[in-house]
């Protein structure tokens, strides 16, 4: 997967298909900073950090990560990452819907493990380090999953499913995944933020005000701005602009529309402002960005 495509949020990405709801993403970034704003999706995400270091924001907490760390991001968990000043960042990620592991008939696996996980009733430390009990077994499962998915030999779908099942067995066996006893407050905060983020992702092309977003949480504008900045790490205006710019960058690659049309379609009514914030984020103008993508595809 190309570097810029990795920036896409769930609303622009389909993870797998109906028959096989799983996708694999590999990020290779050289000499720079990689940032993905706060987002969430219905699928589960597991990531192996092959090289590089930085900070992941998982379920409203910051986690420093480094090479060989393994990350578990359950469905619905808010997450963002900022991997800075690395000479070579490489990650391997699987994003998949837990429905692919559920039996057609309700069984013990569904009742005790997968349904609670989908409903946010299971918690985990999010980041697994080398010294975490079960680390070797978990990484072995991940590498076997990676090999089966990449080689896609006859019957590979069975291998992918079996390696995922074995991975979850290790996570539960070593109590890395367990019942959450104190997640009600965090869950409430997460739900509020998810509602706000979903509103932004749905209405990014329209005029969005702080009052609109504050009303979703039933907060005053002042309280909402403090709330959003505290938990997301940027102002709501910055988040809206970042999301619009990510959508615009995808449009510049996929559509032949003019820069002006793309600016208007992504909620920017001032072309000068659009050019300014685009250059601030991508270090080049929209036209230069489109030209670069065109040259890369030759």
CSV table of C-alpha atoms in Angstrom, one decimal:
chain,number,residue,atom,x,y,z
A,1,UNK,CA,0.0,0.0,0.0
A,2,UNK,CA,1.3,3.5,-0.9
A,3,UNK,CA,2.3,5.8,1.9
A,4,UNK,CA,-0.4,8.4,1.3
A,5,UNK,CA,-3.1,5.8,0.9
A,6,UNK,CA,-2.3,4.6,4.4
A,7,UNK,CA,-3.6,7.9,5.7
A,8,UNK,CA,-7.2,7.1,4.6
A,9,UNK,CA,-9.7,6.7,7.3
A,10,UNK,CA,-12.3,4.0,7.6
A,11,UNK,CA,-14.9,5.9,5.6
A,12,UNK,CA,-12.7,5.8,2.5
A,13,UNK,CA,-11.5,2.2,2.9
A,14,UNK,CA,-13.2,-1.2,2.5
A,15,UNK,CA,-11.3,-3.8,4.6
A,16,UNK,CA,-11.6,-7.0,2.6
A,17,UNK,CA,-15.0,-8.0,1.2
A,18,UNK,CA,-18.1,-9.9,2.2
A,19,UNK,CA,-16.5,-13.3,1.7
A,20,UNK,CA,-13.2,-12.4,3.4
A,21,UNK,CA,-13.5,-9.3,5.6
A,22,UNK,CA,-9.8,-8.9,6.3
A,23,UNK,CA,-7.2,-6.6,4.7
A,24,UNK,CA,-3.4,-6.3,5.1
A,25,UNK,CA,-1.5,-3.0,5.1
A,26,UNK,CA,2.2,-2.5,5.0
A,27,UNK,CA,3.7,0.9,5.7
A,28,UNK,CA,7.2,1.8,4.7
A,29,UNK,CA,8.2,5.4,5.4
A,30,UNK,CA,11.7,6.9,5.0
A,31,UNK,CA,13.1,10.0,6.8
A,32,UNK,CA,10.1,11.9,8.2
A,33,UNK,CA,7.2,12.2,10.4
A,34,UNK,CA,4.0,10.0,10.0
A,35,UNK,CA,0.8,11.2,11.7
A,36,UNK,CA,-2.7,9.8,11.5
A,37,UNK,CA,-5.4,11.8,13.3
A,38,UNK,CA,-7.8,10.2,15.9
A,39,UNK,CA,-10.3,7.8,14.3
A,40,UNK,CA,-12.1,4.5,14.9
A,41,UNK,CA,-13.7,1.7,13.0
A,42,UNK,CA,-15.8,-1.4,13.5
A,43,UNK,CA,-13.0,-3.8,12.6
A,44,UNK,CA,-10.3,-5.1,14.9
A,45,UNK,CA,-6.7,-4.0,14.1
A,46,UNK,CA,-3.5,-5.8,14.9
A,47,UNK,CA,-0.1,-4.2,14.1
A,48,UNK,CA,3.5,-5.4,14.3
A,49,UNK,CA,6.0,-2.6,14.4
A,50,UNK,CA,9.0,-3.9,12.4
A,51,UNK,CA,11.1,-0.8,12.8
A,52,UNK,CA,10.8,2.8,14.0
A,53,UNK,CA,9.4,4.3,17.2
A,54,UNK,CA,6.8,6.9,18.3
A,55,UNK,CA,3.6,7.3,20.2
A,56,UNK,CA,0.2,5.7,19.8
A,57,UNK,CA,-2.9,7.2,21.3
A,58,UNK,CA,-5.1,4.2,22.2
A,59,UNK,CA,-8.5,4.6,24.0
A,60,UNK,CA,-7.5,8.1,25.2
A,61,UNK,CA,-4.1,7.0,26.6
A,62,UNK,CA,-0.7,7.5,25.2
A,63,UNK,CA,1.6,4.5,24.6
A,64,UNK,CA,5.3,4.9,23.5
A,65,UNK,CA,6.1,2.2,20.9
A,66,UNK,CA,9.3,0.9,19.4
A,67,UNK,CA,10.5,-1.8,17.1
A,68,UNK,CA,9.2,-5.4,17.7
A,69,UNK,CA,6.2,-4.1,19.7
A,70,UNK,CA,2.8,-5.7,18.8
A,71,UNK,CA,-0.4,-3.6,19.0
A,72,UNK,CA,-4.0,-4.7,19.7
A,73,UNK,CA,-6.7,-2.3,18.8
A,74,UNK,CA,-10.2,-3.7,19.5
A,75,UNK,CA,-13.3,-2.6,17.5
A,76,UNK,CA,-14.6,0.8,18.3
A,77,UNK,CA,-11.5,2.0,20.1
A,78,UNK,CA,-10.4,5.5,19.3
A,79,UNK,CA,-6.8,5.5,18.1
A,80,UNK,CA,-4.2,7.8,16.5
A,81,UNK,CA,-0.5,7.6,15.9
A,82,UNK,CA,2.4,9.9,15.7
A,83,UNK,CA,5.7,8.3,14.7
A,84,UNK,CA,8.4,10.9,14.6
A,85,UNK,CA,11.9,11.5,13.2
A,86,UNK,CA,12.5,8.0,12.1
A,87,UNK,CA,15.0,7.0,9.4
A,88,UNK,CA,12.9,4.0,8.5
A,89,UNK,CA,9.4,3.2,9.8
A,90,UNK,CA,7.9,-0.1,8.9
A,91,UNK,CA,4.6,-1.6,10.2
A,92,UNK,CA,2.6,-4.6,9.2
A,93,UNK,CA,-1.2,-4.4,9.9
A,94,UNK,CA,-4.2,-6.6,9.6
A,95,UNK,CA,-7.7,-5.1,9.9
A,96,UNK,CA,-10.6,-7.5,10.0
A,97,UNK,CA,-14.1,-7.9,11.2
A,98,UNK,CA,-14.6,-10.3,14.1
A,99,UNK,CA,-17.7,-11.7,12.3
A,100,UNK,CA,-15.3,-13.8,10.2
A,101,UNK,CA,-14.4,-15.8,13.4
A,102,UNK,CA,-17.9,-16.3,14.7
A,103,UNK,CA,-19.6,-19.6,14.2
A,104,UNK,CA,-22.9,-19.7,12.2
A,105,UNK,CA,-24.4,-21.1,15.4
A,106,UNK,CA,-23.9,-19.3,18.7
A,107,UNK,CA,-21.2,-21.3,20.6
A,108,UNK,CA,-18.9,-20.8,23.6
A,109,UNK,CA,-16.3,-18.9,21.5
A,110,UNK,CA,-18.9,-16.3,20.4
A,111,UNK,CA,-20.5,-16.0,23.9
A,112,UNK,CA,-17.3,-15.9,26.0
A,113,UNK,CA,-14.9,-14.1,23.6
A,114,UNK,CA,-15.9,-12.5,20.3
A,115,UNK,CA,-19.3,-10.9,21.2
A,116,UNK,CA,-17.9,-9.3,24.4
A,117,UNK,CA,-14.9,-8.1,22.4
A,118,UNK,CA,-17.2,-6.5,19.8
A,119,UNK,CA,-19.3,-4.8,22.6
A,120,UNK,CA,-16.3,-3.3,24.3
A,121,UNK,CA,-16.5,-5.6,27.3
A,122,UNK,CA,-13.0,-7.0,26.8
A,123,UNK,CA,-9.9,-5.0,27.7
A,124,UNK,CA,-6.2,-5.4,27.0
A,125,UNK,CA,-2.9,-3.5,27.5
A,126,UNK,CA,-3.0,-2.5,23.8
A,127,UNK,CA,0.7,-2.8,23.4
A,128,UNK,CA,2.6,-6.0,23.8
A,129,UNK,CA,6.3,-5.7,24.4
A,130,UNK,CA,9.1,-8.3,24.2
A,131,UNK,CA,8.9,-9.0,28.0
A,132,UNK,CA,5.1,-9.6,27.9
A,133,UNK,CA,4.3,-13.2,28.8
A,134,UNK,CA,3.2,-15.0,25.7
A,135,UNK,CA,5.0,-12.6,23.4
A,136,UNK,CA,6.9,-15.3,21.5
A,137,UNK,CA,3.8,-17.3,20.9
A,138,UNK,CA,1.8,-14.3,19.8
A,139,UNK,CA,4.4,-13.1,17.3
A,140,UNK,CA,4.7,-16.6,15.9
A,141,UNK,CA,0.9,-16.6,15.3
A,142,UNK,CA,1.2,-13.2,13.6
A,143,UNK,CA,4.0,-14.3,11.3
A,144,UNK,CA,2.2,-17.5,10.3
A,145,UNK,CA,-0.9,-15.4,9.6
A,146,UNK,CA,1.2,-13.0,7.5
A,147,UNK,CA,2.8,-15.8,5.5
A,148,UNK,CA,-0.6,-17.5,4.8
A,149,UNK,CA,-2.2,-14.2,3.7
A,150,UNK,CA,0.7,-13.2,1.5
A,151,UNK,CA,1.3,-16.6,-0.2
A,152,UNK,CA,-2.4,-17.3,-0.7
A,153,UNK,CA,-1.9,-21.0,-1.6
A,154,UNK,CA,-4.8,-23.3,-2.1
A,155,UNK,CA,-6.9,-23.3,1.1
A,156,UNK,CA,-5.2,-20.2,2.5
A,157,UNK,CA,-8.5,-18.9,3.8
A,158,UNK,CA,-8.6,-21.8,6.2
A,159,UNK,CA,-5.0,-21.0,7.3
A,160,UNK,CA,-5.8,-17.3,7.8
A,161,UNK,CA,-8.8,-18.1,10.0
A,162,UNK,CA,-7.0,-20.8,12.0
A,163,UNK,CA,-4.0,-18.6,12.7
A,164,UNK,CA,-6.3,-15.8,13.8
A,165,UNK,CA,-8.1,-18.2,16.1
A,166,UNK,CA,-4.8,-19.4,17.6
A,167,UNK,CA,-3.7,-15.8,18.0
A,168,UNK,CA,-6.8,-15.1,20.1
A,169,UNK,CA,-6.3,-18.2,22.1
A,170,UNK,CA,-2.8,-17.0,23.1
A,171,UNK,CA,-4.2,-13.5,23.9
A,172,UNK,CA,-6.8,-15.0,26.2
A,173,UNK,CA,-4.6,-17.8,27.6
A,174,UNK,CA,-2.0,-15.3,28.8
A,175,UNK,CA,-4.8,-12.9,30.1
A,176,UNK,CA,-3.7,-10.2,27.7
A,177,UNK,CA,-7.4,-9.9,26.7
A,178,UNK,CA,-9.7,-10.0,29.8
A,179,UNK,CA,-13.0,-8.7,31.1
A,180,UNK,CA,-13.0,-4.9,31.7
A,181,UNK,CA,-14.2,-4.0,35.2
A,182,UNK,CA,-13.8,-0.2,35.1
A,183,UNK,CA,-14.5,0.9,31.5
A,184,UNK,CA,-17.8,2.7,31.9
A,185,UNK,CA,-16.4,6.3,32.2
A,186,UNK,CA,-13.9,5.8,29.3
A,187,UNK,CA,-16.6,4.1,27.3
A,188,UNK,CA,-19.0,7.1,27.8
A,189,UNK,CA,-16.2,9.5,26.7
A,190,UNK,CA,-15.4,7.3,23.7
A,191,UNK,CA,-19.0,7.2,22.6
A,192,UNK,CA,-19.3,11.0,22.8
A,193,UNK,CA,-16.1,11.4,20.7
A,194,UNK,CA,-17.2,8.8,18.2
A,195,UNK,CA,-20.5,10.6,17.7
A,196,UNK,CA,-18.7,13.8,17.1
A,197,UNK,CA,-16.1,12.2,14.8
A,198,UNK,CA,-18.8,10.4,12.8
A,199,UNK,CA,-20.7,13.7,12.4
A,200,UNK,CA,-17.5,15.3,11.0
A,201,UNK,CA,-16.8,12.4,8.7
A,202,UNK,CA,-20.4,12.5,7.4
A,203,UNK,CA,-20.7,16.3,7.0
A,204,UNK,CA,-17.2,17.4,6.2
A,205,UNK,CA,-18.4,19.0,2.9
A,206,UNK,CA,-20.8,21.2,4.8
A,207,UNK,CA,-20.3,24.2,7.1
A,208,UNK,CA,-19.6,22.8,10.5
A,209,UNK,CA,-19.6,25.0,13.6
A,210,UNK,CA,-18.3,24.4,17.2
A,211,UNK,CA,-21.9,24.9,18.3
A,212,UNK,CA,-23.0,22.0,16.0
A,213,UNK,CA,-20.5,19.6,17.6
A,214,UNK,CA,-21.0,20.8,21.2
A,215,UNK,CA,-24.8,20.1,20.8
A,216,UNK,CA,-24.0,16.5,20.0
A,217,UNK,CA,-22.4,16.1,23.5
A,218,UNK,CA,-24.9,18.5,25.1
A,219,UNK,CA,-21.9,20.6,26.2
A,220,UNK,CA,-21.4,24.3,26.1
A,221,UNK,CA,-19.0,25.4,23.3
A,222,UNK,CA,-16.3,26.3,25.9
A,223,UNK,CA,-16.6,22.9,27.6
A,224,UNK,CA,-16.7,21.0,24.3
A,225,UNK,CA,-13.5,22.7,23.0
A,226,UNK,CA,-11.6,21.8,26.1
A,227,UNK,CA,-13.1,18.3,26.1
A,228,UNK,CA,-12.1,17.7,22.4
A,229,UNK,CA,-8.6,19.1,22.7
A,230,UNK,CA,-7.9,17.1,25.9
A,231,UNK,CA,-8.9,13.7,24.4
A,232,UNK,CA,-8.0,14.1,20.7
A,233,UNK,CA,-4.9,16.2,21.1
A,234,UNK,CA,-5.9,18.9,18.6
A,235,UNK,CA,-8.7,21.5,18.4
A,236,UNK,CA,-11.9,20.5,16.7
A,237,UNK,CA,-11.1,23.0,13.9
A,238,UNK,CA,-7.7,21.4,13.3
A,239,UNK,CA,-9.3,17.9,13.2
A,240,UNK,CA,-12.0,19.0,10.7
A,241,UNK,CA,-9.3,20.6,8.5
A,242,UNK,CA,-7.1,17.5,8.8
A,243,UNK,CA,-9.9,15.2,7.8
A,244,UNK,CA,-11.0,17.4,4.9
A,245,UNK,CA,-7.4,17.5,3.7
A,246,UNK,CA,-7.1,13.7,3.8
A,247,UNK,CA,-10.2,13.5,1.7
A,248,UNK,CA,-8.9,16.2,-0.7
A,249,UNK,CA,-5.6,14.4,-1.1
A,250,UNK,CA,-7.5,11.2,-2.1
A,251,UNK,CA,-9.6,13.2,-4.6
A,252,UNK,CA,-6.5,14.8,-6.2
A,253,UNK,CA,-5.3,11.3,-7.0
A,254,UNK,CA,-8.5,9.7,-8.1
A,255,UNK,CA,-10.4,12.6,-9.8
A,256,UNK,CA,-9.8,14.9,-12.6
A,257,UNK,CA,-11.7,17.8,-11.0
A,258,UNK,CA,-9.9,21.1,-10.6
A,259,UNK,CA,-8.3,22.1,-7.4
A,260,UNK,CA,-11.0,24.7,-6.9
A,261,UNK,CA,-13.8,22.0,-7.3
A,262,UNK,CA,-12.0,19.7,-4.9
A,263,UNK,CA,-11.6,22.5,-2.3
A,264,UNK,CA,-15.4,23.2,-2.5
A,265,UNK,CA,-16.3,19.5,-2.4
A,266,UNK,CA,-14.3,19.1,0.8
A,267,UNK,CA,-15.8,22.1,2.7
A,268,UNK,CA,-13.2,24.7,1.9
A,269,UNK,CA,-14.9,27.8,0.6
A,270,UNK,CA,-11.7,29.9,0.3
A,271,UNK,CA,-9.2,28.6,-2.2
A,272,UNK,CA,-6.4,30.6,-0.7
A,273,UNK,CA,-7.0,29.1,2.7
A,274,UNK,CA,-7.2,25.6,1.2
A,275,UNK,CA,-3.9,26.0,-0.5
A,276,UNK,CA,-2.4,27.4,2.7
A,277,UNK,CA,-3.5,24.5,5.0
A,278,UNK,CA,-2.8,21.9,2.3
A,279,UNK,CA,0.8,23.1,2.0
A,280,UNK,CA,1.2,23.3,5.8
A,281,UNK,CA,0.2,19.6,6.0
A,282,UNK,CA,1.8,18.1,2.9
A,283,UNK,CA,4.7,20.5,2.4
A,284,UNK,CA,3.5,21.2,-1.2
A,285,UNK,CA,0.6,22.8,-3.0
A,286,UNK,CA,-2.4,20.8,-4.2
A,287,UNK,CA,-1.2,21.1,-7.8
A,288,UNK,CA,2.3,20.0,-6.9
A,289,UNK,CA,0.9,17.1,-5.0
A,290,UNK,CA,-1.2,16.0,-7.9
A,291,UNK,CA,1.8,16.3,-10.3
A,292,UNK,CA,4.0,14.2,-7.9
A,293,UNK,CA,1.4,11.4,-7.8
A,294,UNK,CA,1.1,11.5,-11.6
A,295,UNK,CA,4.9,11.2,-11.9
A,296,UNK,CA,5.0,8.3,-9.4
A,297,UNK,CA,2.5,6.3,-11.4
A,298,UNK,CA,4.5,6.5,-14.6
